[in-house]
Amino acid sequence: MTTKTLDTRTRNLILVLFLIGVFMGSLDTGIIGPVLPSIEQSFHLTSRESSWIFTLFVIAFMIGSPVMAKFSDFYGRKKIFILDVILFGIGSCLIAFSFNIESIFLGRVIQGFGCGGIFPVAGAFVGDAFPLEERGKALGILGSVFGISAIGGPLVGAALIPFGWNWCFTINIPISIFLVIFAWHILPESVNQRKLKIDYLGIFILTLLAIFLAYGLNQIDSNNFMNSLLSLSVAPFLLIFIALIPIFLMIEKRAEESIVPIHMLQNKEISIACIETLCYGIIYSSAIFIPSMVILSMGLNDQLASLMLIPILGANAVAAPILGKILDSVGSRKIMAIGTLIMAFGLIVIAAYPDNFILFIIAGCLIGVGMVTIIGAPLRYIVLCEAKPTERGAGQAIVNMLSSAGQLIGGALIGGIIASFSGILGYKISLILAAAVALIAFLFTLKLKSRDEQIATMKSNF
């Protein structure tokens, strides 16, 4: 697939387009938290039933990422990005104007599928259109959106709920329309002489993998972790998930055009990137529970405790573009090595001094900077370096899939640890576990290529 050469102004306009698209998708992930109680009241749902509003989105996201990324590698970023935004807008319409819970569930599935394609298409386009020396900076700018939207999602949700929870999804409709018009006029057409042979069997097995993993983890009772893990409502589904993995790998190895490029996992750099992504899922899950720990350690109310995430998320948003710019000159290995170390230190400080406000703020900033070195531009830069032009979208999708899977697994694991110990002890143990995972991630970063080796690889794949 080839894309015509673009001038700097056009590249920057397209980067703005993708920034808005990524922001819209990631904002909708964060906005669901404050919305759930209102939806539960409107449709008389239990908390377990309403949790499917989040889980279905994650399942569809995990499936949509590789499918849409693969399509973008063949049919062009423009067509697939527009399709992704349209799907996201349709899903938002279904939810905003729904009169029953089934419409909300369907809307979240359509939203998740479209959103899953927006992220890898944006990342792959950076590899298509930006010069080698500017890719890190562009990825860093895109990465900053996640931190901003993580803060903005709950705040926007809280601001709109008084007008009705539907408005939290209605705002996506005009944004989607704007993005479609903007993309239609600004995104270049790409040329690809290859024809895609759709891997229907691979898509089907991947769907089953996502469903069985998400359903099994969703049924775990954190207050009775081990017993529920071995129960008939959890264990069979997780066992089927495990059994399907080798089947899926075998199918994808034999497929002429596999929906998930398994051969890329044989690449040392990409396999390390996958490990880093799974580590991020566990670390991120531990950070989600920090407000609950603060309520116990500092005696704050729910609203003030949630604000204690601002140092983490704010540092994430500020550090992302800065690290992206530095990335072009120093490479992924140094940034990720330093980032994972300071993140481990920050996690240990909070675990050791959960009631010290000043240390908490400092440690939170360290964690925020560390997180963006794992899941942000440095990791996606690795995938861009190693992937061929015809597989850039698919490579970015692997990161998305494993990030979602890691967060699902990490959430169940951390939730089980916290529920197994009384008081604040469970939170401390979960943070120490997250710090240990960060140190494991650090050890793997030492095996990555140097900056010069990365540049050489990128040039050979150009």
Coordinates of C-alpha atoms in Angstrom, one line a residue:
M1 CA 0.0 0.0 0.0
T2 CA 1.3 3.4 -1.0
T3 CA 0.3 6.9 0.1
K4 CA 1.2 10.0 -1.8
T5 CA 3.8 12.4 -0.3
L6 CA 2.2 15.0 1.9
D7 CA 3.4 18.4 2.9
T8 CA 3.9 19.4 6.5
R9 CA 0.7 21.4 6.8
T10 CA -1.4 18.5 5.5
R11 CA 0.3 16.0 7.8
N12 CA -0.4 18.3 10.8
L13 CA -4.1 18.7 9.8
I14 CA -4.4 14.9 9.5
L15 CA -2.7 14.5 12.9
V16 CA -5.4 16.9 14.3
L17 CA -8.1 14.7 12.7
F18 CA -6.7 11.6 14.3
L19 CA -6.3 13.4 17.6
I20 CA -10.0 14.2 17.7
G21 CA -10.9 10.7 16.7
V22 CA -8.7 9.0 19.3
F23 CA -9.9 11.5 21.9
M24 CA -13.6 10.8 21.1
G25 CA -13.0 7.0 21.4
S26 CA -10.9 7.1 24.6
L27 CA -13.2 9.7 26.2
D28 CA -16.2 7.3 25.8
T29 CA -14.2 4.7 27.7
G30 CA -13.8 7.0 30.7
I31 CA -17.2 8.5 30.5
I32 CA -19.0 5.2 31.2
G33 CA -18.0 5.2 34.9
P34 CA -20.2 8.0 36.2
V35 CA -22.9 7.1 33.7
L36 CA -23.5 3.5 34.9
P37 CA -25.4 4.3 38.1
S38 CA -27.9 6.4 36.1
I39 CA -28.4 3.7 33.5
E40 CA -28.9 1.1 36.3
Q41 CA -31.7 3.2 37.8
S42 CA -33.3 3.9 34.4
F43 CA -33.5 0.2 33.5
H44 CA -33.5 -1.4 37.0
L45 CA -30.3 -3.3 36.5
T46 CA -28.0 -5.0 39.0
S47 CA -24.3 -3.9 39.1
R48 CA -23.3 -7.2 37.4
E49 CA -25.8 -6.7 34.6
S50 CA -24.7 -3.1 34.0
S51 CA -21.1 -4.2 33.9
W52 CA -21.8 -5.7 30.6
I53 CA -22.1 -2.2 29.2
F54 CA -18.4 -2.0 29.7
T55 CA -17.5 -5.6 29.0
L56 CA -19.3 -5.7 25.6
F57 CA -17.4 -2.6 24.5
V58 CA -14.1 -4.3 25.4
I59 CA -15.0 -7.5 23.6
A60 CA -16.0 -5.6 20.4
F61 CA -12.9 -3.4 20.7
M62 CA -10.6 -6.5 20.9
I63 CA -12.2 -8.0 17.8
G64 CA -12.5 -4.7 15.9
S65 CA -8.9 -3.8 16.3
P66 CA -7.3 -6.5 14.2
V67 CA -10.2 -6.7 11.7
M68 CA -10.3 -3.0 10.9
A69 CA -6.5 -2.7 11.1
K70 CA -6.2 -5.5 8.5
F71 CA -8.7 -3.9 6.3
S72 CA -6.9 -0.6 6.5
D73 CA -3.7 -2.2 5.4
F74 CA -5.5 -3.4 2.2
Y75 CA -8.2 -0.9 1.5
G76 CA -6.5 2.3 2.8
R77 CA -6.5 4.3 6.0
K78 CA -9.1 6.8 4.6
K79 CA -11.9 4.3 3.8
I80 CA -11.5 2.3 7.0
F81 CA -11.1 5.4 9.3
I82 CA -14.3 6.9 7.9
L83 CA -16.1 3.5 8.4
D84 CA -14.8 3.3 12.0
V85 CA -16.1 6.7 12.8
I86 CA -19.5 6.0 11.2
L87 CA -19.8 2.8 13.2
F88 CA -18.9 4.7 16.4
G89 CA -21.5 7.3 15.6
I90 CA -24.2 4.8 14.9
G91 CA -23.5 3.0 18.1
S92 CA -23.7 6.3 20.0
C93 CA -27.1 7.0 18.3
L94 CA -28.5 3.7 19.5
I95 CA -27.4 4.3 23.0
A96 CA -28.5 8.0 23.2
F97 CA -32.0 7.3 21.9
S98 CA -32.5 3.8 23.4
F99 CA -35.7 2.8 25.2
N100 CA -34.4 -0.6 26.4
I101 CA -31.2 -2.1 27.7
E102 CA -30.8 -4.3 24.6
S103 CA -30.3 -1.2 22.4
I104 CA -27.6 0.0 24.8
F105 CA -25.8 -3.4 24.6
L106 CA -26.0 -3.4 20.8
G107 CA -24.8 0.2 20.7
R108 CA -21.8 -0.5 22.8
V109 CA -20.9 -3.5 20.6
I110 CA -21.0 -1.3 17.5
Q111 CA -19.2 1.5 19.3
G112 CA -16.4 -0.8 20.4
F113 CA -16.0 -2.4 17.0
G114 CA -15.6 1.0 15.4
C115 CA -13.4 2.4 18.2
G116 CA -11.1 -0.6 17.9
G117 CA -10.2 0.4 14.4
I118 CA -9.7 4.2 15.0
F119 CA -6.6 3.7 17.2
P120 CA -4.5 1.4 15.0
V121 CA -5.4 3.3 11.8
A122 CA -4.1 6.5 13.4
G123 CA -0.9 4.9 14.6
A124 CA -0.3 3.2 11.2
F125 CA -0.8 6.5 9.3
V126 CA 2.1 8.0 11.3
G127 CA 4.3 5.3 9.8
D128 CA 2.9 5.9 6.3
A129 CA 3.2 9.7 6.1
F130 CA 5.6 11.0 8.7
P131 CA 9.4 11.1 8.2
L132 CA 11.5 8.8 10.3
E133 CA 12.7 11.7 12.5
E134 CA 9.2 12.9 13.3
R135 CA 7.3 9.7 14.0
G136 CA 8.1 9.6 17.7
K137 CA 6.8 13.2 18.2
A138 CA 3.6 12.4 16.3
L139 CA 3.0 9.2 18.3
G140 CA 3.7 11.1 21.5
I141 CA 1.1 13.7 20.6
L142 CA -1.5 11.0 19.9
G143 CA -0.5 9.3 23.2
S144 CA -1.2 12.4 25.2
V145 CA -4.8 12.2 24.3
F146 CA -5.2 9.1 26.5
G147 CA -4.2 10.8 29.7
I148 CA -6.3 13.9 28.9
S149 CA -9.4 11.8 28.1
A150 CA -8.9 9.7 31.2
I151 CA -9.3 12.8 33.2
G152 CA -11.9 14.4 30.9
G153 CA -14.1 11.3 30.6
P154 CA -15.4 11.2 34.3
L155 CA -15.5 15.0 34.4
V156 CA -17.5 15.3 31.2
G157 CA -19.8 12.5 32.4
A158 CA -20.4 14.2 35.8
A159 CA -21.1 17.5 34.0
L160 CA -23.7 16.1 31.6
I161 CA -25.5 13.6 33.8
P162 CA -27.7 16.3 35.4
F163 CA -29.2 16.9 31.8
G164 CA -29.7 13.2 31.4
W165 CA -27.3 10.3 30.9
N166 CA -28.2 10.1 27.2
W167 CA -26.3 13.4 26.6
C168 CA -23.0 11.6 27.4
F169 CA -23.5 9.7 24.2
T170 CA -25.4 12.3 22.2
I171 CA -22.3 14.5 22.0
N172 CA -20.5 11.9 20.0
I173 CA -23.0 12.3 17.1
P174 CA -22.0 15.8 15.9
I175 CA -18.3 15.0 16.5
S176 CA -18.6 11.8 14.3
I177 CA -20.3 13.8 11.5
F178 CA -17.5 16.4 11.7
L179 CA -14.8 13.7 11.6
V180 CA -16.4 12.0 8.5
I181 CA -16.5 15.3 6.6
F182 CA -13.0 16.3 7.7
A183 CA -11.5 12.9 6.8
W184 CA -13.3 12.8 3.5
H185 CA -11.6 16.0 2.4
I186 CA -8.2 15.8 4.1
L187 CA -7.1 12.1 4.1
P188 CA -5.3 11.0 1.0
E189 CA -6.3 8.0 -1.1
S190 CA -3.9 5.0 -1.0
V191 CA -3.2 2.5 -3.6
N192 CA -2.9 -1.2 -3.0
Q193 CA -2.7 -3.8 -5.7
R194 CA -3.2 -6.8 -3.4
K195 CA -6.6 -8.3 -2.8
L196 CA -7.6 -9.3 0.7
K197 CA -8.7 -12.8 1.3
I198 CA -10.7 -12.5 4.5
D199 CA -9.8 -14.9 7.3
Y200 CA -13.4 -15.7 8.4
L201 CA -12.4 -18.7 10.5
G202 CA -9.7 -16.6 12.3
I203 CA -12.2 -13.9 13.0
F204 CA -14.7 -16.4 14.4
I205 CA -12.2 -18.0 16.7
L206 CA -10.9 -14.6 17.8
T207 CA -14.5 -13.6 18.6
L208 CA -14.9 -16.8 20.7
L209 CA -11.6 -16.1 22.5
A210 CA -12.7 -12.5 23.4
I211 CA -16.2 -13.7 24.6
F212 CA -15.0 -16.6 26.7
L213 CA -12.3 -14.5 28.4
A214 CA -14.5 -11.5 29.1
Y215 CA -17.4 -13.5 30.3
G216 CA -15.3 -15.8 32.6
L217 CA -13.6 -12.8 34.1
N218 CA -16.8 -10.9 34.4
Q219 CA -18.4 -13.7 36.5
I220 CA -15.6 -13.7 39.1
D221 CA -16.7 -12.6 42.6
S222 CA -13.9 -10.5 44.0
N223 CA -15.1 -11.1 47.6
N224 CA -14.8 -14.8 47.1
F225 CA -12.1 -14.9 44.5
M226 CA -10.7 -18.5 44.6
N227 CA -14.0 -20.2 45.1
S228 CA -15.7 -18.3 42.3
L229 CA -12.6 -18.9 40.0
L230 CA -13.2 -22.6 40.4
S231 CA -16.9 -22.4 40.1
L232 CA -19.0 -23.6 37.1
S233 CA -19.8 -20.0 36.1
V234 CA -16.1 -19.1 35.7
A235 CA -13.7 -22.0 35.3
P236 CA -15.3 -23.7 32.2
F237 CA -15.2 -20.4 30.2
L238 CA -11.6 -19.6 31.1
L239 CA -10.6 -23.2 30.3
I240 CA -12.3 -23.0 26.9
F241 CA -10.4 -19.7 26.4
I242 CA -7.1 -21.4 27.1
A243 CA -7.9 -24.4 24.9
L244 CA -8.8 -22.1 22.0
I245 CA -5.5 -20.3 22.0
P246 CA -3.4 -23.1 20.3
I247 CA -6.3 -23.7 17.9
F248 CA -6.3 -20.0 17.0
L249 CA -2.5 -19.9 16.5
M250 CA -2.6 -23.0 14.3
I251 CA -5.4 -21.5 12.1
E252 CA -3.6 -18.2 11.8
K253 CA -0.3 -19.8 10.8
R254 CA -2.1 -21.6 8.0
A255 CA -4.2 -18.7 6.8
E256 CA -3.1 -17.0 3.6
E257 CA -4.0 -13.6 5.1
S258 CA -4.3 -14.1 8.8
I259 CA -6.5 -11.6 10.7
V260 CA -3.8 -11.4 13.4
P261 CA -0.3 -11.6 11.9
I262 CA 1.1 -14.4 14.1
H263 CA 4.4 -14.4 12.2
M264 CA 5.1 -10.9 13.6
L265 CA 5.2 -12.4 17.1
Q266 CA 8.3 -14.3 16.0
N267 CA 10.0 -11.0 15.8
K268 CA 12.0 -10.5 19.1
E269 CA 11.2 -6.7 19.3
I270 CA 7.4 -7.2 18.8
S271 CA 7.3 -10.2 21.2
I272 CA 8.9 -8.0 23.9
A273 CA 6.4 -5.2 23.0
C274 CA 3.6 -7.7 23.6
I275 CA 5.0 -8.6 27.0
E276 CA 5.3 -4.9 27.9
T277 CA 1.6 -4.4 26.9
L278 CA 0.4 -7.2 29.2
C279 CA 2.5 -5.8 32.0
Y280 CA 0.8 -2.5 31.5
G281 CA -2.6 -4.1 31.8
I282 CA -1.8 -5.3 35.3
I283 CA -0.2 -2.1 36.4
Y284 CA -3.0 0.0 35.0
S285 CA -5.6 -2.2 36.8
S286 CA -3.8 -1.6 40.1
A287 CA -3.9 2.2 39.6
I288 CA -7.7 2.1 39.0
F289 CA -8.2 1.0 42.7
I290 CA -6.1 3.9 44.1
P291 CA -9.1 6.2 44.9
S292 CA -10.6 3.4 46.9
M293 CA -7.3 3.0 48.9
V294 CA -7.2 6.8 49.4
I295 CA -10.7 6.7 51.0
L296 CA -9.3 4.3 53.6
S297 CA -5.8 5.8 54.1
M298 CA -6.6 9.6 54.0
G299 CA -10.3 9.5 54.9
L300 CA -11.4 11.4 51.8
N301 CA -14.9 11.2 50.3
D302 CA -15.5 9.6 46.9
Q303 CA -15.2 12.8 44.9
L304 CA -11.9 14.0 46.5
A305 CA -10.5 10.5 46.3
S306 CA -11.1 10.4 42.5
L307 CA -9.2 13.6 42.2
M308 CA -6.1 11.9 43.6
L309 CA -5.7 10.2 40.2
I310 CA -5.0 13.6 38.6
P311 CA -1.2 13.5 39.3
I312 CA -1.0 10.1 37.5
L313 CA -3.2 11.1 34.6
G314 CA -1.9 14.7 34.4
A315 CA 1.7 13.5 34.3
N316 CA 0.8 11.0 31.7
A317 CA -0.8 13.7 29.4
V318 CA 2.1 16.1 29.8
A319 CA 4.9 13.5 29.5
A320 CA 3.5 11.8 26.3
P321 CA 4.4 14.5 23.7
I322 CA 7.7 15.4 25.5
L323 CA 8.8 11.7 25.5
G324 CA 7.6 11.3 21.9
K325 CA 9.9 14.1 20.8
I326 CA 12.8 12.7 22.8
L327 CA 12.1 9.3 21.4
D328 CA 13.2 10.4 17.9
S329 CA 16.7 11.1 19.2
V330 CA 17.3 8.4 21.9
G331 CA 15.1 5.4 20.9
S332 CA 12.6 3.2 22.8
R333 CA 15.0 1.2 25.0
K334 CA 16.4 4.1 27.1
I335 CA 13.0 5.7 27.6
M336 CA 11.2 2.5 28.5
A337 CA 14.0 1.3 30.8
I338 CA 14.0 4.6 32.8
G339 CA 10.2 4.8 32.8
T340 CA 9.6 1.3 34.1
L341 CA 12.1 1.9 36.9
I342 CA 10.6 5.2 38.1
M343 CA 7.1 3.7 37.8
A344 CA 8.1 0.8 40.1
F345 CA 9.6 3.3 42.6
G346 CA 6.4 5.3 42.5
L347 CA 4.2 2.3 43.2
I348 CA 6.4 1.2 46.1
V349 CA 6.3 4.7 47.6
I350 CA 2.4 4.8 47.6
A351 CA 2.3 1.3 49.0
A352 CA 4.7 2.2 51.8
Y353 CA 3.2 5.6 52.6
P354 CA -0.5 5.6 51.5
D355 CA -1.4 8.4 54.0
N356 CA 1.3 10.9 53.1
F357 CA -0.2 13.5 50.8
I358 CA 3.0 15.0 49.5
L359 CA 4.7 11.7 48.8
F360 CA 1.5 10.5 47.1
I361 CA 1.5 13.4 44.7
I362 CA 5.2 12.9 43.8
A363 CA 4.8 9.2 43.4
G364 CA 1.6 9.7 41.3
C365 CA 3.6 11.8 38.9
L366 CA 6.3 9.2 38.6
I367 CA 3.7 6.5 37.9
G368 CA 2.0 8.6 35.3
V369 CA 5.3 9.2 33.4
G370 CA 6.2 5.6 33.7
M371 CA 2.9 4.4 32.3
V372 CA 3.2 6.4 29.2
T373 CA 6.7 4.9 28.5
I374 CA 5.1 1.4 28.4
I375 CA 1.8 1.9 26.5
G376 CA 2.5 5.2 24.7
A377 CA 4.8 6.3 21.9
P378 CA 7.9 4.2 22.7
L379 CA 6.0 0.9 22.4
R380 CA 4.1 1.8 19.3
Y381 CA 7.4 3.2 17.8
I382 CA 8.8 -0.3 18.2
V383 CA 6.0 -1.8 16.2
L384 CA 6.3 0.8 13.5
C385 CA 10.0 0.1 13.3
E386 CA 9.6 -3.7 12.9
A387 CA 6.4 -3.8 10.8
K388 CA 6.4 -3.7 7.0
P389 CA 4.3 -0.9 5.4
T390 CA 1.6 -3.5 4.5
E391 CA 1.3 -4.6 8.2
R392 CA 1.6 -1.4 10.1
G393 CA -2.1 -1.4 11.0
A394 CA -2.1 -5.0 12.0
G395 CA 0.9 -4.4 14.2
Q396 CA -0.7 -1.5 16.0
A397 CA -3.8 -3.7 16.5
I398 CA -1.8 -6.3 18.4
V399 CA -0.9 -3.7 21.0
N400 CA -4.6 -2.7 21.3
M401 CA -5.7 -6.3 21.7
L402 CA -3.2 -7.3 24.3
S403 CA -3.7 -4.0 26.3
S404 CA -7.4 -4.8 26.6
A405 CA -6.8 -8.4 27.5
G406 CA -4.2 -7.3 30.1
Q407 CA -6.6 -4.9 31.7
L408 CA -9.3 -7.5 31.9
I409 CA -7.0 -10.0 33.5
G410 CA -5.3 -7.5 35.7
G411 CA -8.6 -6.1 36.9
A412 CA -9.8 -9.5 38.0
L413 CA -6.5 -10.4 39.6
I414 CA -6.1 -7.1 41.5
G415 CA -9.7 -7.1 42.5
G416 CA -9.3 -10.6 43.9
I417 CA -6.2 -9.6 45.9
I418 CA -7.9 -6.5 47.4
A419 CA -11.0 -8.5 48.4
S420 CA -8.9 -11.2 50.0
F421 CA -7.4 -9.0 52.6
S422 CA -9.2 -6.7 55.1
G423 CA -8.6 -3.0 55.2
I424 CA -5.8 -1.3 53.3
L425 CA -3.5 -4.4 53.3
G426 CA -5.0 -5.7 50.0
Y427 CA -4.3 -2.4 48.3
K428 CA -0.7 -2.4 49.4
I429 CA -0.1 -5.9 48.2
S430 CA -1.7 -5.1 44.8
L431 CA 0.7 -2.1 44.4
I432 CA 3.7 -4.2 45.4
L433 CA 2.6 -6.8 42.8
A434 CA 2.3 -4.0 40.2
A435 CA 5.8 -2.8 41.1
A436 CA 7.2 -6.3 40.6
V437 CA 5.5 -6.4 37.2
A438 CA 7.1 -3.1 36.4
L439 CA 10.5 -4.5 37.3
I440 CA 9.9 -7.5 35.0
A441 CA 9.0 -5.0 32.3
F442 CA 12.3 -3.2 32.9
L443 CA 14.3 -6.4 32.5
F444 CA 12.7 -7.0 29.1
T445 CA 13.4 -3.5 27.9
L446 CA 17.1 -4.2 28.3
K447 CA 16.8 -6.7 25.4
L448 CA 15.4 -4.1 23.0
K449 CA 17.4 -2.6 20.1
S450 CA 19.3 0.6 20.5
R451 CA 18.2 3.8 18.8
D452 CA 20.6 3.3 15.8
E453 CA 19.4 -0.3 15.4
Q454 CA 15.8 0.9 15.4
I455 CA 16.5 3.5 12.7
A456 CA 18.3 1.0 10.6
T457 CA 15.4 -1.5 10.9
M458 CA 12.9 1.2 10.0
K459 CA 14.8 2.3 6.9
S460 CA 15.0 -1.3 5.7
N461 CA 11.2 -1.7 6.1
F462 CA 10.4 1.7 4.5

